[in-house]
Coordinates of C-alpha atoms in Angstrom, one line a residue:
X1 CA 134.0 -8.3 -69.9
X2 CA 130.7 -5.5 -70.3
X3 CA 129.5 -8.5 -72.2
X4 CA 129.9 -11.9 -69.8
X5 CA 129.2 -9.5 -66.9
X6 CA 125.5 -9.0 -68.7
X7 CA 125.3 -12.6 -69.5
X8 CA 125.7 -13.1 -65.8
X9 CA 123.2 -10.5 -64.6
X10 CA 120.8 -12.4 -67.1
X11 CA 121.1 -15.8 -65.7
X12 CA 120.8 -14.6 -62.3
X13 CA 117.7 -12.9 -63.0
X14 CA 116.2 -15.4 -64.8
X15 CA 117.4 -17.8 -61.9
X16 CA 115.6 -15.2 -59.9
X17 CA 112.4 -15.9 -61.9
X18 CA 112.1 -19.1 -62.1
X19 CA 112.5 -19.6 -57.8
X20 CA 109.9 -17.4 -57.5
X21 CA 107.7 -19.0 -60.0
X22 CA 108.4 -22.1 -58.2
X23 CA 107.6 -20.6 -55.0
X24 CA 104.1 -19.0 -56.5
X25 CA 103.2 -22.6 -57.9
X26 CA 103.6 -24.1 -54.6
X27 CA 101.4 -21.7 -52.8
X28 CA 98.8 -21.9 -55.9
X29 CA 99.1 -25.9 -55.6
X30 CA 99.4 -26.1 -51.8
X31 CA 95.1 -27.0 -51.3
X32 CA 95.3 -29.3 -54.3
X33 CA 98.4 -31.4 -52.1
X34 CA 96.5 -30.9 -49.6
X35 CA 92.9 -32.4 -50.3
X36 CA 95.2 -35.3 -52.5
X37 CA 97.4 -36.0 -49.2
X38 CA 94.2 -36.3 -47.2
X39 CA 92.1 -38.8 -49.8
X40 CA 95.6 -40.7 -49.6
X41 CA 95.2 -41.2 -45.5
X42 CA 91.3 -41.5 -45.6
X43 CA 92.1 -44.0 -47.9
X44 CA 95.0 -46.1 -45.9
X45 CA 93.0 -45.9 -43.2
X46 CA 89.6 -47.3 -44.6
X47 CA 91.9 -50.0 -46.0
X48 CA 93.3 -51.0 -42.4
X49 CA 89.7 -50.5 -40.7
X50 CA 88.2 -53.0 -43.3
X51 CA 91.1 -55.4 -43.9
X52 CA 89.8 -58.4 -42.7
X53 CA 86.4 -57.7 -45.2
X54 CA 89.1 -56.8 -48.1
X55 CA 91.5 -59.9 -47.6
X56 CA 88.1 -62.2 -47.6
X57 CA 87.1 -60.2 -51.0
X58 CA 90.3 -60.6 -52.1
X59 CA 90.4 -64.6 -52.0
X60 CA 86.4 -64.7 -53.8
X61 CA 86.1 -64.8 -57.8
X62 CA 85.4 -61.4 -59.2
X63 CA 86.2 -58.7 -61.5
X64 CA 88.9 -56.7 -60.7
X65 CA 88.6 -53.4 -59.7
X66 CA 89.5 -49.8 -59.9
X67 CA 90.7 -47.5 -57.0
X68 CA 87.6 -45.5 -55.7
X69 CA 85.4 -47.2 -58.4
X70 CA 85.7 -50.5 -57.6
X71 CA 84.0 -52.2 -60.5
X72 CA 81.4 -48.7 -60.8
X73 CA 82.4 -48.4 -64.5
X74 CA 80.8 -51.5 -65.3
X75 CA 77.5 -50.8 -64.8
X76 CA 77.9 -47.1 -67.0
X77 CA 75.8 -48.9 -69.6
X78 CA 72.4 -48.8 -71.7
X79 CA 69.5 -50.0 -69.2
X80 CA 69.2 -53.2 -71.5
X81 CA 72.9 -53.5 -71.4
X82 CA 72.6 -54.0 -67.4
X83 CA 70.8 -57.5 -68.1
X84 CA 73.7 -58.9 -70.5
X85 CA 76.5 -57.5 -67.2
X86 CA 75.5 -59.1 -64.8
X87 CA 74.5 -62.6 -66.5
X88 CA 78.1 -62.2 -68.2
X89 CA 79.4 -61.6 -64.5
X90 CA 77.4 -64.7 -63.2
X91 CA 78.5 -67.0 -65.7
X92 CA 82.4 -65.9 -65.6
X93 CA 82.6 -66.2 -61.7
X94 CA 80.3 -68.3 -60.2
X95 CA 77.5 -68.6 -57.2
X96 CA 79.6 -66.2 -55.6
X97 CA 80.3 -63.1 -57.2
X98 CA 82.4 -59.9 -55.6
X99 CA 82.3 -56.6 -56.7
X100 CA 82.2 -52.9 -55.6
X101 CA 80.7 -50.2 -56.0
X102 CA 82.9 -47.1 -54.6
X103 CA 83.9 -48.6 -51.2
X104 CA 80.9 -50.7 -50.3
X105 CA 82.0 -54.4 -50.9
X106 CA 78.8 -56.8 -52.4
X107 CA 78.4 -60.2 -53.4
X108 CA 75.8 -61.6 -56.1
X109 CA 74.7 -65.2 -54.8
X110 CA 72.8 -67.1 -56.9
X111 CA 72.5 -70.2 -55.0
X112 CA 69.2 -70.9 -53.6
X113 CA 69.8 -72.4 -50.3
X114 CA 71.7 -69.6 -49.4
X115 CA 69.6 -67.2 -50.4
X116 CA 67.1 -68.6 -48.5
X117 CA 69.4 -68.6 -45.0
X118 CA 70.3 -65.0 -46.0
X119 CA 67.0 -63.6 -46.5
X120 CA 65.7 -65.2 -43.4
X121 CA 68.4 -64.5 -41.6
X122 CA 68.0 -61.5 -38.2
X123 CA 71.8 -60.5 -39.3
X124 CA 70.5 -59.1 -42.4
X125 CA 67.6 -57.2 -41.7
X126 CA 68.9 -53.7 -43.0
X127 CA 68.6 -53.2 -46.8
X128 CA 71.9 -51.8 -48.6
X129 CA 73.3 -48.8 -48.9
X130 CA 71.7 -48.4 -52.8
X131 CA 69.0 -48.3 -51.1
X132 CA 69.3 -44.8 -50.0
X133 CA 68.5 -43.3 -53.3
X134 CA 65.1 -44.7 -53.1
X135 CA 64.8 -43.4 -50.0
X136 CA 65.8 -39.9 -51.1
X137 CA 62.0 -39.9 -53.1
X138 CA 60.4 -42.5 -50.5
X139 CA 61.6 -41.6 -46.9
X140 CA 63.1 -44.3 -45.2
X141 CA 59.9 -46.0 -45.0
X142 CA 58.0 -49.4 -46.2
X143 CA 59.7 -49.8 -49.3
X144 CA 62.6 -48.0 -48.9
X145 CA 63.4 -48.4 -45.0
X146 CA 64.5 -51.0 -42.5
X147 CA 65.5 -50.9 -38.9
X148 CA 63.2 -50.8 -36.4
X149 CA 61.3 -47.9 -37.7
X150 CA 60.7 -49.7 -40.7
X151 CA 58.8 -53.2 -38.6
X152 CA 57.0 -50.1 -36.6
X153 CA 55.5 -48.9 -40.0
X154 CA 55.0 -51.6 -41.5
X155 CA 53.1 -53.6 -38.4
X156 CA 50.8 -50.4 -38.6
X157 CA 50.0 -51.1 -42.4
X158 CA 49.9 -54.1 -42.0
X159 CA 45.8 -55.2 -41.3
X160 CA 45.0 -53.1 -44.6
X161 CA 46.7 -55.6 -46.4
X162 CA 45.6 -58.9 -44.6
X163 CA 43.1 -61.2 -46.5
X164 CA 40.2 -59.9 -44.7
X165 CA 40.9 -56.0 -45.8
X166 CA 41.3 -57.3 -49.3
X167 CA 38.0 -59.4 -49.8
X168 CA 36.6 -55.7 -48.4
X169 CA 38.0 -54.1 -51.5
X170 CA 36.2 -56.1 -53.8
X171 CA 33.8 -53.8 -54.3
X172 CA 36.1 -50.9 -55.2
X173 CA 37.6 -53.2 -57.6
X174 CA 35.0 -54.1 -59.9
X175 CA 33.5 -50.7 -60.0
X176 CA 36.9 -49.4 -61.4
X177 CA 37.3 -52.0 -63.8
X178 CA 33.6 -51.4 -65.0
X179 CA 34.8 -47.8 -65.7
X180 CA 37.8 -49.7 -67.3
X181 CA 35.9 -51.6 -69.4
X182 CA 33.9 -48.7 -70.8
X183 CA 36.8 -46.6 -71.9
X184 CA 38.0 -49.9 -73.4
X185 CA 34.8 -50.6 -75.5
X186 CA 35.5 -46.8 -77.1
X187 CA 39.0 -48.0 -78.4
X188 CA 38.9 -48.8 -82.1
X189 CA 40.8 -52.2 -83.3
X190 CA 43.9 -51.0 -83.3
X191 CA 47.1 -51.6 -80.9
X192 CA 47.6 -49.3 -78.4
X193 CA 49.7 -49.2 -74.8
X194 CA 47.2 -50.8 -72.2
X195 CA 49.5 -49.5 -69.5
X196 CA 48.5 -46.3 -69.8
X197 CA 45.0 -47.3 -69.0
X198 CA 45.0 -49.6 -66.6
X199 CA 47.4 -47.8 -64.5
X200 CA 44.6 -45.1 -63.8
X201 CA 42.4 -48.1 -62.8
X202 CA 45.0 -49.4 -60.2
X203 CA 45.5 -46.0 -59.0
X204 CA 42.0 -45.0 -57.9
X205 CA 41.8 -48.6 -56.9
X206 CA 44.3 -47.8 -54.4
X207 CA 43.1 -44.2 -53.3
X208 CA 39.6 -45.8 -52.8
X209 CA 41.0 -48.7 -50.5
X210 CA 44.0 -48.6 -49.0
X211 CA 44.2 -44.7 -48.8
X212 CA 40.6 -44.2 -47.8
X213 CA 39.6 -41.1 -50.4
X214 CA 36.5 -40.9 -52.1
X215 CA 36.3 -41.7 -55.5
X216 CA 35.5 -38.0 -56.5
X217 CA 38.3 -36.9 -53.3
X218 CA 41.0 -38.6 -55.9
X219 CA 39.8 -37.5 -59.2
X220 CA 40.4 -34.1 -57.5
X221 CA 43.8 -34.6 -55.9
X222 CA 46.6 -31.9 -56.7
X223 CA 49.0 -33.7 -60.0
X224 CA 47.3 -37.0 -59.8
X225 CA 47.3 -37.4 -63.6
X226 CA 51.2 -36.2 -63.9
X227 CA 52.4 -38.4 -61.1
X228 CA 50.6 -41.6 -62.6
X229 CA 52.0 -40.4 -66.1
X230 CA 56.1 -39.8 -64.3
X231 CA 56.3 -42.3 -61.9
X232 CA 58.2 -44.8 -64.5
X233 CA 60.6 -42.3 -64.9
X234 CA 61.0 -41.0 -61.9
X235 CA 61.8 -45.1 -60.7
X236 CA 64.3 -45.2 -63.5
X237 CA 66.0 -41.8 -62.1
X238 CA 66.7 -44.2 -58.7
X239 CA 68.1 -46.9 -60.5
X240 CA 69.9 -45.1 -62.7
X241 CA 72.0 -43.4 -59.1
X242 CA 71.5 -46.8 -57.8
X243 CA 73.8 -48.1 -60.5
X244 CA 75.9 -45.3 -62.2
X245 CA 78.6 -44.6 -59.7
X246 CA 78.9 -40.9 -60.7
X247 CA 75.7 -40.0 -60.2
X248 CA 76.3 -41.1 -56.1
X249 CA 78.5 -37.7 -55.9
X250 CA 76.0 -35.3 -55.1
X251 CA 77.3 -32.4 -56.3
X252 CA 77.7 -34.2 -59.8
X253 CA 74.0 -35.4 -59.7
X254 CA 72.9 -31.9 -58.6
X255 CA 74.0 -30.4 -61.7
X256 CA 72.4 -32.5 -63.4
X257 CA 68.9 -32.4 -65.3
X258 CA 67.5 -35.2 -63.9
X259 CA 68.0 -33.7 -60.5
X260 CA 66.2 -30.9 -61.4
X261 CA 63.5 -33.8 -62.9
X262 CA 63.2 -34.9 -59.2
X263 CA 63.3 -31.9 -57.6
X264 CA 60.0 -31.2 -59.2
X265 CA 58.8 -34.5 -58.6
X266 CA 59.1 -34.2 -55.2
X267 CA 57.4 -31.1 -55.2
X268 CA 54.3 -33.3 -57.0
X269 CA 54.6 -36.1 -54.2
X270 CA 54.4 -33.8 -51.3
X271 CA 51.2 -31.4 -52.9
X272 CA 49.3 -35.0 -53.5
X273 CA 50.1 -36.8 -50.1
X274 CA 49.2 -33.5 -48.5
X275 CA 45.7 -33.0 -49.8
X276 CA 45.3 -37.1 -49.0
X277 CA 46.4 -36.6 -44.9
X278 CA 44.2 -33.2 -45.6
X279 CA 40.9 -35.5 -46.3
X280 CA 41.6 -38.7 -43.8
X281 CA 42.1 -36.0 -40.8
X282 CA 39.1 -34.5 -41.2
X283 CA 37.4 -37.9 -41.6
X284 CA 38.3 -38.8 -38.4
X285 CA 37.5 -35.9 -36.4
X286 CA 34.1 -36.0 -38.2
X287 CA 34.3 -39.5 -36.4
X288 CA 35.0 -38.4 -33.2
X289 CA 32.6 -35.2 -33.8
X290 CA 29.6 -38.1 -34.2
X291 CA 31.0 -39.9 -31.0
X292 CA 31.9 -43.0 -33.3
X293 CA 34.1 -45.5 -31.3
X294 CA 37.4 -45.5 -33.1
X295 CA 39.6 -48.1 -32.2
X296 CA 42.9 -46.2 -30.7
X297 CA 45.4 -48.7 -31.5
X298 CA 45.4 -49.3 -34.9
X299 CA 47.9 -51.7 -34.8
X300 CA 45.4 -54.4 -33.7
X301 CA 43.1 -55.6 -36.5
X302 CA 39.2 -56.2 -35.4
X303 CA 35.8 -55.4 -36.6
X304 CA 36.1 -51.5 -34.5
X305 CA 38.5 -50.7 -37.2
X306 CA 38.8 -52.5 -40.3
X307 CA 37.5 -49.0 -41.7
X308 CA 40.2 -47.4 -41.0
X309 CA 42.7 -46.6 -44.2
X310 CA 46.5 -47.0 -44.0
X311 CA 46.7 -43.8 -43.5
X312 CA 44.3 -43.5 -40.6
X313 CA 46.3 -46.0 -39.1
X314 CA 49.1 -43.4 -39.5
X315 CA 47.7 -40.5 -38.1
X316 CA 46.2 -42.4 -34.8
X317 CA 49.6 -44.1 -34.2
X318 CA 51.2 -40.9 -33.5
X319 CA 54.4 -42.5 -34.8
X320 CA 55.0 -40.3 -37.6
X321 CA 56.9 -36.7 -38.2
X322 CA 55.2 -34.4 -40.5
X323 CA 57.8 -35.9 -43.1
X324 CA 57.4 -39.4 -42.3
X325 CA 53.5 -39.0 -42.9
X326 CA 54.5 -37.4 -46.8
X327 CA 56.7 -40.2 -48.0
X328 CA 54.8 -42.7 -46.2
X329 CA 51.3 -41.8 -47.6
X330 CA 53.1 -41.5 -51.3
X331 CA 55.0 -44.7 -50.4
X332 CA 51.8 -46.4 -50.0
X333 CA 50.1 -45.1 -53.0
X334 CA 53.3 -45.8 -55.7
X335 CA 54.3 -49.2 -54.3
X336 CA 50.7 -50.4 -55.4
X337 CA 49.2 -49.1 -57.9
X338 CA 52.9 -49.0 -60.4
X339 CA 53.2 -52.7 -59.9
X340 CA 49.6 -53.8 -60.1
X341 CA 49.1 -52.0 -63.4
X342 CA 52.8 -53.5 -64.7
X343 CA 51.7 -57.2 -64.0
X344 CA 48.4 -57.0 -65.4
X345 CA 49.6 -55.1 -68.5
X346 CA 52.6 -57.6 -68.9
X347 CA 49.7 -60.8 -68.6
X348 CA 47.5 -59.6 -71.2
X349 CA 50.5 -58.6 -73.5
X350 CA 51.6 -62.7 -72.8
X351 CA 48.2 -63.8 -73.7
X352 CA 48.4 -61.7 -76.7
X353 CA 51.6 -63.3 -77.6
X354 CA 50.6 -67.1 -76.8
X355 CA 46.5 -67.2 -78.6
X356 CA 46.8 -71.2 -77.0
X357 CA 47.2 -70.1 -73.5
X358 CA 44.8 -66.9 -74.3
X359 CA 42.3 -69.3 -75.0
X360 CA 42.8 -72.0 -72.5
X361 CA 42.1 -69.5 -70.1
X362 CA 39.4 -67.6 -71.5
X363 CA 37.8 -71.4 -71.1
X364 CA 38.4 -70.9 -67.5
X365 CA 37.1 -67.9 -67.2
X366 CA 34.1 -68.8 -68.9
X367 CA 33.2 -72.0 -66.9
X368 CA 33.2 -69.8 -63.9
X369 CA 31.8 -66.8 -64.5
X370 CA 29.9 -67.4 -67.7
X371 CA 28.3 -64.5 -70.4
X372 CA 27.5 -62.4 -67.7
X373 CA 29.5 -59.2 -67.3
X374 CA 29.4 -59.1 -63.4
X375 CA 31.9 -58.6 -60.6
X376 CA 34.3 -60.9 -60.4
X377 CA 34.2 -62.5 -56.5
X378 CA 36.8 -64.0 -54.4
X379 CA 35.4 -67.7 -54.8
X380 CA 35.6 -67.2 -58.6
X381 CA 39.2 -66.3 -58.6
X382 CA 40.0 -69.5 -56.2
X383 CA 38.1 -71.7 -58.9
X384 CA 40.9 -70.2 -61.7
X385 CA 43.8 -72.6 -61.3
X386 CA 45.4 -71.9 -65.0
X387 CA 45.0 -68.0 -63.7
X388 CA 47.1 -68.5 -61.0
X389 CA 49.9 -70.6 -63.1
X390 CA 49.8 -67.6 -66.1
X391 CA 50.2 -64.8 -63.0
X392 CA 53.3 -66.9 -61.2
X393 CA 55.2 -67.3 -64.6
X394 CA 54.5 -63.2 -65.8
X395 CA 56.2 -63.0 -62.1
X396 CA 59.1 -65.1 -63.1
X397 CA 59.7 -63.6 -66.7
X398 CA 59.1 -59.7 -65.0
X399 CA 59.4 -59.5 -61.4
X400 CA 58.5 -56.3 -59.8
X401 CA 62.0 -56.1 -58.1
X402 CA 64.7 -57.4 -60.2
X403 CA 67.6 -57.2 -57.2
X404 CA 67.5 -57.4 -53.5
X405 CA 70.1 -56.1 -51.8
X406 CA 70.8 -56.4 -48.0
X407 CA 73.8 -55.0 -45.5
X408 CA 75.4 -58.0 -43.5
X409 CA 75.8 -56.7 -39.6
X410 CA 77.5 -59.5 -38.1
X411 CA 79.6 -62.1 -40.1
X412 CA 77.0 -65.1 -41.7
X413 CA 78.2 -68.4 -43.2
X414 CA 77.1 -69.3 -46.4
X415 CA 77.7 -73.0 -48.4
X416 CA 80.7 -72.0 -49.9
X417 CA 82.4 -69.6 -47.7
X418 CA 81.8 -66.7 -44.8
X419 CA 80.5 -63.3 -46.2
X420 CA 82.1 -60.8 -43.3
X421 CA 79.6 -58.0 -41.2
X422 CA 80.0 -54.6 -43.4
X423 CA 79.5 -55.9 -46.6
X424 CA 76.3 -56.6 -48.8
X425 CA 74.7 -59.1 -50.8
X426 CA 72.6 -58.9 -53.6
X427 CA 70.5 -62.0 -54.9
X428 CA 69.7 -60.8 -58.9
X429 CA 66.4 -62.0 -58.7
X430 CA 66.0 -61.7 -62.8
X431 CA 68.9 -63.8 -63.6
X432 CA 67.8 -66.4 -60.8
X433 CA 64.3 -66.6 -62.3
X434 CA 65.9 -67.4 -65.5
X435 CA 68.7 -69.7 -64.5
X436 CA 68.8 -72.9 -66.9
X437 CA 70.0 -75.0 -63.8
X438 CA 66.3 -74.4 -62.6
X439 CA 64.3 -74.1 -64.8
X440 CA 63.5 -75.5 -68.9
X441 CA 63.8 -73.1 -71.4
X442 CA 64.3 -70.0 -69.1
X443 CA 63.5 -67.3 -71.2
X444 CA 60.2 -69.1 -72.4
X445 CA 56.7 -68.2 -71.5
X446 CA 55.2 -71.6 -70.1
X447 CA 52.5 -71.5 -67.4
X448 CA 52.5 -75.1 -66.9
X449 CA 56.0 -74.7 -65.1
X450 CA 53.9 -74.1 -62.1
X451 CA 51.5 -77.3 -62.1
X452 CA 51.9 -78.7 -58.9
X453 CA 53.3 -81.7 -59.7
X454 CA 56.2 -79.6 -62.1
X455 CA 56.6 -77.4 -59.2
X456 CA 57.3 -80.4 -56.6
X457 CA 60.7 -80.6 -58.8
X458 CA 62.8 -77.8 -58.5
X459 CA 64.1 -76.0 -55.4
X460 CA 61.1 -74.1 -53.9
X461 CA 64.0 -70.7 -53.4
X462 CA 64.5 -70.4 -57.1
X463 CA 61.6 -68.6 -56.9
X464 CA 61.3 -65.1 -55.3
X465 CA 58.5 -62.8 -56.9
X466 CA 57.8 -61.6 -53.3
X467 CA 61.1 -61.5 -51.6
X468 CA 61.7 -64.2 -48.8
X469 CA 61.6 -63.6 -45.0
X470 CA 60.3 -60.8 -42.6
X471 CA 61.3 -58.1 -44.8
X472 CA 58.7 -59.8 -48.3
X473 CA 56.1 -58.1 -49.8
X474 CA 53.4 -56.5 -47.9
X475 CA 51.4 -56.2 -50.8
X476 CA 51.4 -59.5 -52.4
X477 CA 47.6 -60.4 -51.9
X478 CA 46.3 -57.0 -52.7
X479 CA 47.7 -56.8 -55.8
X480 CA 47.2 -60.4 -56.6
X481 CA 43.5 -59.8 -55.9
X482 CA 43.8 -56.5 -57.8
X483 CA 45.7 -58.1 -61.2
X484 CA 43.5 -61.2 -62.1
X485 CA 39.9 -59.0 -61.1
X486 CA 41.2 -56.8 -64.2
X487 CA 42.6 -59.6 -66.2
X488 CA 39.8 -61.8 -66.0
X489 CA 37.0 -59.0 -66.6
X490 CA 38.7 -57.8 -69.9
X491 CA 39.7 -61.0 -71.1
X492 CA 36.0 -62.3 -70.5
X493 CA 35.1 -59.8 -73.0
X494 CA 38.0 -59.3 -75.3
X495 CA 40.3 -61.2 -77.4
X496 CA 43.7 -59.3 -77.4
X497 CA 46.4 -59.6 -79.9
X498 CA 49.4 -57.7 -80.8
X499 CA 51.5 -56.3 -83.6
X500 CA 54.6 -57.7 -82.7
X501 CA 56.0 -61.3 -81.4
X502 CA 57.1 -62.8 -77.6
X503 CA 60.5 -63.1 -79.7
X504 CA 61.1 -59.2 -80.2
X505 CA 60.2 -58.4 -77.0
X506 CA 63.0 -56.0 -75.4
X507 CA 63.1 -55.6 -71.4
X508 CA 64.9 -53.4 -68.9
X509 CA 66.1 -53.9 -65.4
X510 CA 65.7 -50.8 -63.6
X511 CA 63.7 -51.0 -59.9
X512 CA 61.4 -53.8 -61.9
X513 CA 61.3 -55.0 -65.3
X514 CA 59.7 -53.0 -68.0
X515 CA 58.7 -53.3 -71.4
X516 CA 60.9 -51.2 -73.7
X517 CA 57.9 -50.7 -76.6
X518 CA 55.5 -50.5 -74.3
X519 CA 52.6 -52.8 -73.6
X520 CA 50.7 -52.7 -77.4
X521 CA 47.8 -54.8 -78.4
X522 CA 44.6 -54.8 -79.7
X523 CA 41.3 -55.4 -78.2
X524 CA 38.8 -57.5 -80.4
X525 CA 35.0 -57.8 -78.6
X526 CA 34.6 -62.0 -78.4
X527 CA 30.9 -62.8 -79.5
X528 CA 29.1 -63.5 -76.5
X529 CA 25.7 -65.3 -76.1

């Protein structure tokens, strides 16, 4: 009896035990139920909110996808990776692709037409919610921004970048590429990254033009030589939380190192546009000091203010927060002088590749401008047809944006079906520009795809270097005017070649498209009489 009676008193306590364990778990686990119970609901109820935009999804071709996800995982990849996904997603499902990223619902569309109605179209006027990450560098400005803040800005910018500003610049231009040209003489025969120099050409290029500093102002501006040097990077930290769905959760991406990468560039950005705002203030009260008519509303274009910088135009407008005026005034610098310096590095690297295109247009350039090491003029560049053709198909091979995406605010039909208000689309500008239903040979470096008579035959929206619609590039005929004055100085003078061949070339997809080795070739002098 001592014996069961003990065996008893045992189980009890251990009964005892275990209900309080029980009870201690619960209480320790109560917050995790708690926070799991809530996801649950917010879930079930985003679900019911957007069920009319799910059920539409639901009934398009596209990968499927996870819970929370949505098809996130598949763009965890290498950045050379990206290119391969997205054809392979293209080619699986059709003109019409759905996928999601975390709970915003997109569709890739590679059908021209309906590009074309969707980039012109007033119910998509707001760029996507990827777009944010940019915007976390940039402000929610120019290149970043929409709404109507973003036509406000931009309408402001605008005259610096009409055809009238530009031939203005010409001046600027040449002088830079002069000092160009002499650091270029210094460089033995022997391959080397031209990037790297003619990315400081375009970026005092810009500071003397469109941001109105003096030439020794921006030699002496706070980090210029560091930001030039970490932009790249810095692009490819947006487009890496653009695509990689865990870097979205911010507490995730602010333990990170590339946060801390940022942090520090942002410190950069806002030291440099600073000192910039610092100089074109004073300007103009110098201006007003000297009783100088300054035309108040700069957004009017006339001959009062065609002086005026973008950044003037900023500061009189009295549209701007202190903030706005940072981001902006970076905005402005970054948008122009990355891109200019990425074209004209990716044409000479092509002409290095192709010696028979080099050399038809080195005949150009010679019929028009001759021996004579002068400044290249606006009339000249208009007698360069073959110039032209080479700079539209380095556009097409390596656009300067390589996906557009765009929020849809009120339901739009498209050829093949209706994509519903709340979703976004995204028109994969890289894969269109190498579609095989468009064009020959796609991944072939061939000017004359864009004689006129070759470019009569295909569908004039397979083409996009510039974006389509209100919301195109502001830039396009500054840097235009910018990339062939460069080009056609050094090629007048140099022969380039390379080490390696067009057929190991390696690109990336990140905000543009970017040489993986770099832009390497060699200058040889030509022999000129």
């Amino acid at each position: 009896m001592p014996q069961s009676r003990g065996l008893t008193l045992l189980l009890e306590h251990r009964a005892r035990k275990d209900k309080l364990q029980i009870r201690l778990a619960s209480r320790m686990y109560w917050p995790l139920y708690l926070i799991i119970g809530g996801l649950a609901t917010l879930w079930f109820v985003w679900r019911y909110k957007h069920r009319r935009m799910i059920e539409i999804a639901q009934k398009l071709p596209g990968p499927p996808s996870i819970p929370l996800i949505g098809n996130g995982h598949q763009f965890i990849c290498k950045p050379e990776e990206l290119i391969i996904v997205i054809k392979k997603m293209i080619e699986d499902y059709g003109d019409v692709v759905t996928f999601w990223l975390g709970p915003n619902l997109n569709f890739i569309l590679s059908k021209p037409n309906d590009i074309k109605i969707l980039l012109s179209s007033s119910k998509t006027s707001v760029k996507g919610p990827q777009y944010k990450y940019m915007a976390d560098v940039l402000g929610g400005g120019i290149l970043s921004g929409s709404g109507p803040q973003w036509r406000k800005h931009r309408k402001i910018a605008a005259p610096n970048y009409g055809k009238r500003a530009i031939e203005s610049y010409n001046n600027v231009f040449n002088k830079e590429v002069d000092l160009l040209l002499d650091k270029l003489r210094a460089m033995p025969e022997k391959p080397f990254d031209i990037y790297t120099l003619i990315v400081r050409c375009t970026s005092y290029s810009v500071c003397q033009t469109l941001m109105g500093v003096t030439k020794e102002q921006t030699s002496k501006l706070p980090h210029i030589e560091e930001i030039i040097d970490k932009t790249p990077q810095h692009y490819d930290i947006v487009f890496d939380r653009m695509t990689k769905w865990y870097l979205q959760i911010d507490p995730v991406f602010w333990m990170s190192k590339i946060y801390q990468q940022q942090k520090h560039f942002l410190k950069l950005i806002s030291e440099f546009s600073l000192e910039i705002l610092k100089h074109r203030i004073n300007r103009l009260k110098t201006l007003e000091d000297h009783n100088k008519k300054i035309l108040l509303d700069p957004d009017q274009d006339s001959v009062i203010n065609t002086e005026l910088s973008v950044i003037d135009r900023f500061i009189l407008s009295k549209e701007f927060t202190h903030n706005d005026l940072i981001s902006e005034t970076f905005t402005i610098f970054t948008s122009s002088q990355e891109a200019s310096a990425k074209i004209s590095s990716f044409i000479l690297l092509m002409m290095a590749y192709h010696p028979k295109c080099q050399e038809k247009l080195y005949a150009e350039i010679k019929r028009v401008i001759g021996d004579e090491d002068r400044a290249v003029s606006n009339d000249d560049l208009k007698q360069m047809p073959y110039l032209e053709m080479i700079l539209k198909e380095v556009l097409r091979l390596f656009p300067i944006g390589v996906m557009l995406q765009r929020t849809i605010h009120e339901d739009i039909n498209i050829s093949t079906c209706t994509l519903p208000s709340g979703c976004s689309f995204v028109v994969p500008i890289f894969h269109l520009h190498r579609d095989s239903r468009f064009w020959d040979r796609p991944n072939s470096f061939d000017p004359e795809r864009f004689t006129p008579e070759n470019i009569k035959k295909r569908n004039p929206n397979c083409y996009l270097p510039f974006s389509l619609g209100p919301m195109d590039c502001l830039g396009r005929y500054f840097g235009t005017k910018l990339v062939k004055t460069i080009c056609v100085r050094i090629l007048r003078e140099f022969a380039v070649s390379s080490p390696g061949t067009y057929d190991d070339m390696r690109v990336i997809m990140a905000i543009s498209v970017a040489s993986i080795n770099g832009y390497p070739v060699c200058l040889h002098p030509r022999k000129l009489k």
